[in-house]
mmCIF file of N, CA, C and O in Angstrom:
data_model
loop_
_atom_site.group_PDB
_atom_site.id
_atom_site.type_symbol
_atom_site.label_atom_id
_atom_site.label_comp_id
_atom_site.label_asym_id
_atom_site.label_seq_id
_atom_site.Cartn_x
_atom_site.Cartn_y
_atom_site.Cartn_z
ATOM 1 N N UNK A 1 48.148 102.147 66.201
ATOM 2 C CA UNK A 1 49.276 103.056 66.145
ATOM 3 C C UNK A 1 49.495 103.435 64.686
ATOM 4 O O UNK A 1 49.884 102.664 63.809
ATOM 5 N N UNK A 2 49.128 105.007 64.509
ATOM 6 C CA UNK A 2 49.482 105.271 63.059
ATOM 7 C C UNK A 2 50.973 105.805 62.798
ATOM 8 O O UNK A 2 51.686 105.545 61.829
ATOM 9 N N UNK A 3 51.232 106.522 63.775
ATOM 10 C CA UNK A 3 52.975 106.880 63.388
ATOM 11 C C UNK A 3 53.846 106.434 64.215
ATOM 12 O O UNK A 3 53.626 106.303 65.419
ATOM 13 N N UNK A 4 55.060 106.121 63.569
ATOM 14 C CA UNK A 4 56.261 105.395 64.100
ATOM 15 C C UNK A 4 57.368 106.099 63.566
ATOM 16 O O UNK A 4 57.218 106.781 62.552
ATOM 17 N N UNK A 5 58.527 106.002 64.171
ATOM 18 C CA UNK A 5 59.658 106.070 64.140
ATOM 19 C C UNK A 5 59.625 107.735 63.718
ATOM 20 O O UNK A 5 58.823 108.506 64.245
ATOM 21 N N UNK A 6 60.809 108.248 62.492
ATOM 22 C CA UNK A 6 61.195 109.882 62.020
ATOM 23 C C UNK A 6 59.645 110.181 61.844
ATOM 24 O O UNK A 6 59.556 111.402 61.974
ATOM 25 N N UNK A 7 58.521 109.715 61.636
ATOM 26 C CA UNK A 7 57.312 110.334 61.412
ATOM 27 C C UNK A 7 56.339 110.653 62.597
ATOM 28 O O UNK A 7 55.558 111.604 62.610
ATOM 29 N N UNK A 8 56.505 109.674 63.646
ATOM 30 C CA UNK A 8 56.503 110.346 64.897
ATOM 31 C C UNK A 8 57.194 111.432 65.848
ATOM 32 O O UNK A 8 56.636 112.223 66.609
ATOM 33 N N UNK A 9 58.082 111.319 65.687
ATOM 34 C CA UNK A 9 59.052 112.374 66.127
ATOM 35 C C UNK A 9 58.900 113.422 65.168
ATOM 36 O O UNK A 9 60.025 113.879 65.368
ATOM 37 N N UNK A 10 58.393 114.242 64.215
ATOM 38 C CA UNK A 10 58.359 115.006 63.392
ATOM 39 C C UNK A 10 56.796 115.458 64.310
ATOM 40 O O UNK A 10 56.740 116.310 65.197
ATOM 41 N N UNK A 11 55.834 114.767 63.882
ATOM 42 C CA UNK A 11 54.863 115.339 64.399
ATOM 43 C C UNK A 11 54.615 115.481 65.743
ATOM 44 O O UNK A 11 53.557 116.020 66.068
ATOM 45 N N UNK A 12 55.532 115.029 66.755
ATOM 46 C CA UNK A 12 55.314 115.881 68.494
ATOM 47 C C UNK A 12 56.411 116.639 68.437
ATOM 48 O O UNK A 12 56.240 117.674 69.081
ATOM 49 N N UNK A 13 57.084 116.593 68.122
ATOM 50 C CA UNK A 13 58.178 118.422 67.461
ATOM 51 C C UNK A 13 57.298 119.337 66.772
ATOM 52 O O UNK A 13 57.695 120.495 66.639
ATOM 53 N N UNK A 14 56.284 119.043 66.360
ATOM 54 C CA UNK A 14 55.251 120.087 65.174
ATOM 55 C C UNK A 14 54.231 120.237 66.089
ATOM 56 O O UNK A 14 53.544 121.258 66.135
ATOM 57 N N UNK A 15 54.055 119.093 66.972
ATOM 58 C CA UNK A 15 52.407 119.192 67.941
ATOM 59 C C UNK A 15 52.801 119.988 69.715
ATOM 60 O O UNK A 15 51.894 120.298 70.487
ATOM 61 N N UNK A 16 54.098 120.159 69.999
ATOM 62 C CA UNK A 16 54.673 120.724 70.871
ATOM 63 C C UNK A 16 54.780 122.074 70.651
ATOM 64 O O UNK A 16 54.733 122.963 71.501
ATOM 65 N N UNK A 17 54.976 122.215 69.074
ATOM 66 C CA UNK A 17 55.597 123.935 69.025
ATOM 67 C C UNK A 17 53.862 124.073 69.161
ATOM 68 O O UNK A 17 53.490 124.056 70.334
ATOM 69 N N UNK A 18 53.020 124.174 68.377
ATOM 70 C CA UNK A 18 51.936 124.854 68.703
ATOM 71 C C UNK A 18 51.558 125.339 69.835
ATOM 72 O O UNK A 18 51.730 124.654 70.843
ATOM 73 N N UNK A 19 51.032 126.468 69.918
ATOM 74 C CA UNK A 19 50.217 127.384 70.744
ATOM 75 C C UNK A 19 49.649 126.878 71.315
ATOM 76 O O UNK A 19 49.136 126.000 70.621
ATOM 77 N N UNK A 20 49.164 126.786 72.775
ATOM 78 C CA UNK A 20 48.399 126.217 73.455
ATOM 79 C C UNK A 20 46.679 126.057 73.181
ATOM 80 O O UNK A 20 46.063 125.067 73.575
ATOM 81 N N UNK A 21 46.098 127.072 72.525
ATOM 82 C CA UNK A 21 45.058 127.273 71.763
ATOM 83 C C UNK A 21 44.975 126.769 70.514
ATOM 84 O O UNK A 21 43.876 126.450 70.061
ATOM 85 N N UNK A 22 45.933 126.651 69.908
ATOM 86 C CA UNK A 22 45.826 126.052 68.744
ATOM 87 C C UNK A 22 45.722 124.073 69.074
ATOM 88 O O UNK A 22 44.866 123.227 68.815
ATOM 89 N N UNK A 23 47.108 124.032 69.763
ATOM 90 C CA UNK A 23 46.838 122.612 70.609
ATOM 91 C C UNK A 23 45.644 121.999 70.657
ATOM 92 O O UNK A 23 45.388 120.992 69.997
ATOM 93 N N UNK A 24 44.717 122.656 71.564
ATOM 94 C CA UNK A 24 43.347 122.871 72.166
ATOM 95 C C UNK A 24 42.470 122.367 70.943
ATOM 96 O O UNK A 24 41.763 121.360 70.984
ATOM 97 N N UNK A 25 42.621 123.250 69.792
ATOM 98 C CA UNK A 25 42.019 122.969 68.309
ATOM 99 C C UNK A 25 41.986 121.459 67.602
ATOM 100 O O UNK A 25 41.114 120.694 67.188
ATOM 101 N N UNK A 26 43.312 121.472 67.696
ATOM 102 C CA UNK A 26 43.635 120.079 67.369
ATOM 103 C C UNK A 26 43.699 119.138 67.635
ATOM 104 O O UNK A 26 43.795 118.142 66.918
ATOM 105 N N UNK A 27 43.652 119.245 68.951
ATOM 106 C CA UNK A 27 43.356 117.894 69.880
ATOM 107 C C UNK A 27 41.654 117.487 69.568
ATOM 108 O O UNK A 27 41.183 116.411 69.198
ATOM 109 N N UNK A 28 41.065 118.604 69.832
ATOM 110 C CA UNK A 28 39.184 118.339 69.376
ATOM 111 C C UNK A 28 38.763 117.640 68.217
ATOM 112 O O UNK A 28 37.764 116.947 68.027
ATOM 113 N N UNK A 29 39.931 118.023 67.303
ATOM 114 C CA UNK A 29 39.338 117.327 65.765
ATOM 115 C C UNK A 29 40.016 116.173 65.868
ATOM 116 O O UNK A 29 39.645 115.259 65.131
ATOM 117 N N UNK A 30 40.874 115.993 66.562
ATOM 118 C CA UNK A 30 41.396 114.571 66.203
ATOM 119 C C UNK A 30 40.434 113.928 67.354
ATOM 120 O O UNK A 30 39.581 113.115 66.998
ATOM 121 N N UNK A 31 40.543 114.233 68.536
ATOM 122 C CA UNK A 31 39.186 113.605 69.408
ATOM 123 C C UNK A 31 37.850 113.001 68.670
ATOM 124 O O UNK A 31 37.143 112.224 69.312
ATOM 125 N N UNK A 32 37.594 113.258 67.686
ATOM 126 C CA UNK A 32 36.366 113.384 67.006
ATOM 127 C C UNK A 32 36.491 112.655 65.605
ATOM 128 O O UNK A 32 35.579 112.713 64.780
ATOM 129 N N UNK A 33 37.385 112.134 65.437
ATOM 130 C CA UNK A 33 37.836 110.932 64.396
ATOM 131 C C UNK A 33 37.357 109.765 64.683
ATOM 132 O O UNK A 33 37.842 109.176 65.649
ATOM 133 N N UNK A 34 36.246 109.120 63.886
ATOM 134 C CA UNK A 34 35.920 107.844 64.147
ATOM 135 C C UNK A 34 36.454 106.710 63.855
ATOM 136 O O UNK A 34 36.667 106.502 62.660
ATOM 137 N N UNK A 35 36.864 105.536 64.962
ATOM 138 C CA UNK A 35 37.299 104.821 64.406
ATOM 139 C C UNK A 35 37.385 103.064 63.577
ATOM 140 O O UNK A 35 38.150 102.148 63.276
ATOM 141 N N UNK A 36 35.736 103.600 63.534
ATOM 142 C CA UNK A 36 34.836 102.595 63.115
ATOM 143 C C UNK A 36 34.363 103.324 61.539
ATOM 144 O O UNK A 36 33.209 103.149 61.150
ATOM 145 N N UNK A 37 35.135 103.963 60.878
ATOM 146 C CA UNK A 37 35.134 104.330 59.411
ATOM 147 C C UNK A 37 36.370 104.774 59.099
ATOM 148 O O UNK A 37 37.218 104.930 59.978
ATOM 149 N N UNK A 38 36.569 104.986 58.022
ATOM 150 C CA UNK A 38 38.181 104.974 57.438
ATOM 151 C C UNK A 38 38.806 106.409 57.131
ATOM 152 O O UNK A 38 38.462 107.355 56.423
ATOM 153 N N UNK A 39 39.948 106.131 58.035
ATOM 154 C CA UNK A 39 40.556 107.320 59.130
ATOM 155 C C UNK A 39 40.928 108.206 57.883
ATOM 156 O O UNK A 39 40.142 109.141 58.037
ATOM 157 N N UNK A 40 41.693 108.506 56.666
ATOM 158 C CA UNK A 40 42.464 108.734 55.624
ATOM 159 C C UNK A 40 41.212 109.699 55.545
ATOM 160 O O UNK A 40 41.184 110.800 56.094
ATOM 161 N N UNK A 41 40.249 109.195 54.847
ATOM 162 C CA UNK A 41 39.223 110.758 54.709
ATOM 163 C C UNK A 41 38.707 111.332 55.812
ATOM 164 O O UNK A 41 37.871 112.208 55.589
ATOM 165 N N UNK A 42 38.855 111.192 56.473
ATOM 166 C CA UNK A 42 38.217 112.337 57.663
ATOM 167 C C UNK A 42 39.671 112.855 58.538
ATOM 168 O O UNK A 42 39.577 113.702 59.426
ATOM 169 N N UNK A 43 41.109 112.180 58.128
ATOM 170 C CA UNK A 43 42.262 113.582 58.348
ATOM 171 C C UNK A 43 42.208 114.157 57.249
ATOM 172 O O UNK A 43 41.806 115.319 57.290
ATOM 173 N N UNK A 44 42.543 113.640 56.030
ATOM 174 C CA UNK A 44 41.863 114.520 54.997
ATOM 175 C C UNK A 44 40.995 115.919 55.198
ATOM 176 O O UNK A 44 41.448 117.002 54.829
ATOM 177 N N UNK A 45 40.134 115.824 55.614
ATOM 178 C CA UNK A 45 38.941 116.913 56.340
ATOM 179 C C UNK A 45 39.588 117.612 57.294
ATOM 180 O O UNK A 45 39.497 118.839 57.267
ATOM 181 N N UNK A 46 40.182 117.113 58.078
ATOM 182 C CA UNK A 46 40.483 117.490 59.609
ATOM 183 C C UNK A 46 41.236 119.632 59.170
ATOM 184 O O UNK A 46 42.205 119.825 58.434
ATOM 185 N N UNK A 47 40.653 120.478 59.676
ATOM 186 C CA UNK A 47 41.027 121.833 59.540
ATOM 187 C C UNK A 47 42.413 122.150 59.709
ATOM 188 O O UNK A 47 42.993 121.369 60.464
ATOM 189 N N UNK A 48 43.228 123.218 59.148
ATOM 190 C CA UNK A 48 44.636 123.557 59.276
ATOM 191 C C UNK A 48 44.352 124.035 60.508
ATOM 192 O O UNK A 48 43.195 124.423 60.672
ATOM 193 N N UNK A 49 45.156 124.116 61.484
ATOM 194 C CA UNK A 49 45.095 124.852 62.951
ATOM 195 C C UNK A 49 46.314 125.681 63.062
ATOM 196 O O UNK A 49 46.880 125.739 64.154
ATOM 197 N N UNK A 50 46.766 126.314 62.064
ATOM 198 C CA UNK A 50 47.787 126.792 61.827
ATOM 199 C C UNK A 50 48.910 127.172 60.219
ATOM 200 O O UNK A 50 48.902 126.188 59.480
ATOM 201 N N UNK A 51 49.455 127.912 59.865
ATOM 202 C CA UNK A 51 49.832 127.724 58.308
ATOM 203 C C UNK A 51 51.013 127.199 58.116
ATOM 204 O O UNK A 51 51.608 127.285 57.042
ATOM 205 N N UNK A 52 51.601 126.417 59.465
ATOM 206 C CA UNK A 52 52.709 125.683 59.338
ATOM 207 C C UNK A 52 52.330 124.068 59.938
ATOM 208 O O UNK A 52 52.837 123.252 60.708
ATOM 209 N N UNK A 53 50.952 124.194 58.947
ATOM 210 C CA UNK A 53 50.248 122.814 59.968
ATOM 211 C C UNK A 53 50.898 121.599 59.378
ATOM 212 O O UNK A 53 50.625 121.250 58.229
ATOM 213 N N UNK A 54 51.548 121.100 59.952
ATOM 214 C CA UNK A 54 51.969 120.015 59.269
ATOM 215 C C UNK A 54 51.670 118.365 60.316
ATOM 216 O O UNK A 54 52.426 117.402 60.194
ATOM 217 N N UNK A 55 50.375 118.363 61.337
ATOM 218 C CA UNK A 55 50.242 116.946 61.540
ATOM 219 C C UNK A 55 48.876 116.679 60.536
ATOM 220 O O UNK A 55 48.707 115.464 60.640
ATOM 221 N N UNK A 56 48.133 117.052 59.889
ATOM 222 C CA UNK A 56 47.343 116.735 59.339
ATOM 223 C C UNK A 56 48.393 115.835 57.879
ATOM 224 O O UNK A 56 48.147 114.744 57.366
ATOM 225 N N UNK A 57 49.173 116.489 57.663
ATOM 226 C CA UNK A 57 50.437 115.912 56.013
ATOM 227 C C UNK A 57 50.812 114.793 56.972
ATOM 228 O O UNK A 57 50.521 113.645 56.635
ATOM 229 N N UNK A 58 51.468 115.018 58.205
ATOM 230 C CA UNK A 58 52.307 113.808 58.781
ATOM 231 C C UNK A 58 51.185 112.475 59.263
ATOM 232 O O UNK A 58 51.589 111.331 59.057
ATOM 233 N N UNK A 59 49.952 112.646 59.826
ATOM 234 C CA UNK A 59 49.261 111.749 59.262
ATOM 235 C C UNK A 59 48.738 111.022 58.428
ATOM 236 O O UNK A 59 48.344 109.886 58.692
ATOM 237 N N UNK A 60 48.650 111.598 57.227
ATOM 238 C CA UNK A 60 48.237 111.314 55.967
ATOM 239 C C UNK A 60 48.909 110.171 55.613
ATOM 240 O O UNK A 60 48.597 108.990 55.457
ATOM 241 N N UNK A 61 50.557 111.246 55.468
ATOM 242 C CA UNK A 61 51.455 110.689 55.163
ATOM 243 C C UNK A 61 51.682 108.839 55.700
ATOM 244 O O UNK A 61 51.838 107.940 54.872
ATOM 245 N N UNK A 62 51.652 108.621 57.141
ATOM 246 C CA UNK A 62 51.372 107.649 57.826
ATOM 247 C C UNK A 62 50.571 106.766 57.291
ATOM 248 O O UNK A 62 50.989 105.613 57.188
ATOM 249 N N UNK A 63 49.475 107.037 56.909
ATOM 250 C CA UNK A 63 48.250 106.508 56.947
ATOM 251 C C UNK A 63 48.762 105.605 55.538
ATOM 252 O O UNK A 63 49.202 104.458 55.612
ATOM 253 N N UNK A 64 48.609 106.352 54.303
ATOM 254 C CA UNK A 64 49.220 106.062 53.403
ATOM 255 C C UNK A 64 50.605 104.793 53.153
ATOM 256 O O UNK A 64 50.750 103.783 52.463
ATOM 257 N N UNK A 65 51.311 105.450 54.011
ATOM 258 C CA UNK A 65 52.889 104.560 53.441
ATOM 259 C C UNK A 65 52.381 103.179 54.598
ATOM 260 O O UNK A 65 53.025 102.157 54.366
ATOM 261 N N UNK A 66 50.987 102.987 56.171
ATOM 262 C CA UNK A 66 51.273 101.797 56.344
ATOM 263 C C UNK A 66 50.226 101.185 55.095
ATOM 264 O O UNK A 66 50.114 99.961 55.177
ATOM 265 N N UNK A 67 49.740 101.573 54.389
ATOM 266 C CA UNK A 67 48.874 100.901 52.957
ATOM 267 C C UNK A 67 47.554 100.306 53.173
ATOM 268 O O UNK A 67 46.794 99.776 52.363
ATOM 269 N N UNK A 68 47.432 100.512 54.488
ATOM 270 C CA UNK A 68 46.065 100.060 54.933
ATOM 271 C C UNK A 68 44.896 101.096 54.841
ATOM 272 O O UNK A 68 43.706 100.812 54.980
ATOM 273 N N UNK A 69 45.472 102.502 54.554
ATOM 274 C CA UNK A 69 44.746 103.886 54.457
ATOM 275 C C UNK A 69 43.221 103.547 55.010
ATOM 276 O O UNK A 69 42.192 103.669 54.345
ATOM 277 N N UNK A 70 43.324 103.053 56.502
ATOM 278 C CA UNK A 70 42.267 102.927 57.633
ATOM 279 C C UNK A 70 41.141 103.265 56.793
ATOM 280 O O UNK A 70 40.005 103.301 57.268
#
């Protein structure tokens, strides 16, 4: 589990508004995250699916503050 609490709830308020196509987008790249190498650079990578993309920051963000940066 990478997000909890105001940082979860931020990003399915951000992963809800999206477009169903865009959704679609983003669900694939995160599908495709391995998790047998370290998660922080490859969301890093992961494409904007939008210019108000903000779960790629709200993961990061996650990833980061639990200090384990997967």
């Amino acid at each position: 589990v990478v997000l909890r609490g105001e940082l979860l709830a931020t990003y399915s308020f951000w992963y809800r508004g999206l477009p169903f196509d865009k959704r679609a987008t983003w669900d694939e790249q995160v599908q495709r995250l391995d998790p047998g190498e370290p998660v922080l650079p490859q969301v890093e990578a992961l494409a904007p699916v939008d210019t108000r993309d903000r779960g790629r920051d709200l993961l990061m963000e996650a990833l980061k503050h639990d200090g384990s940066e997967r």
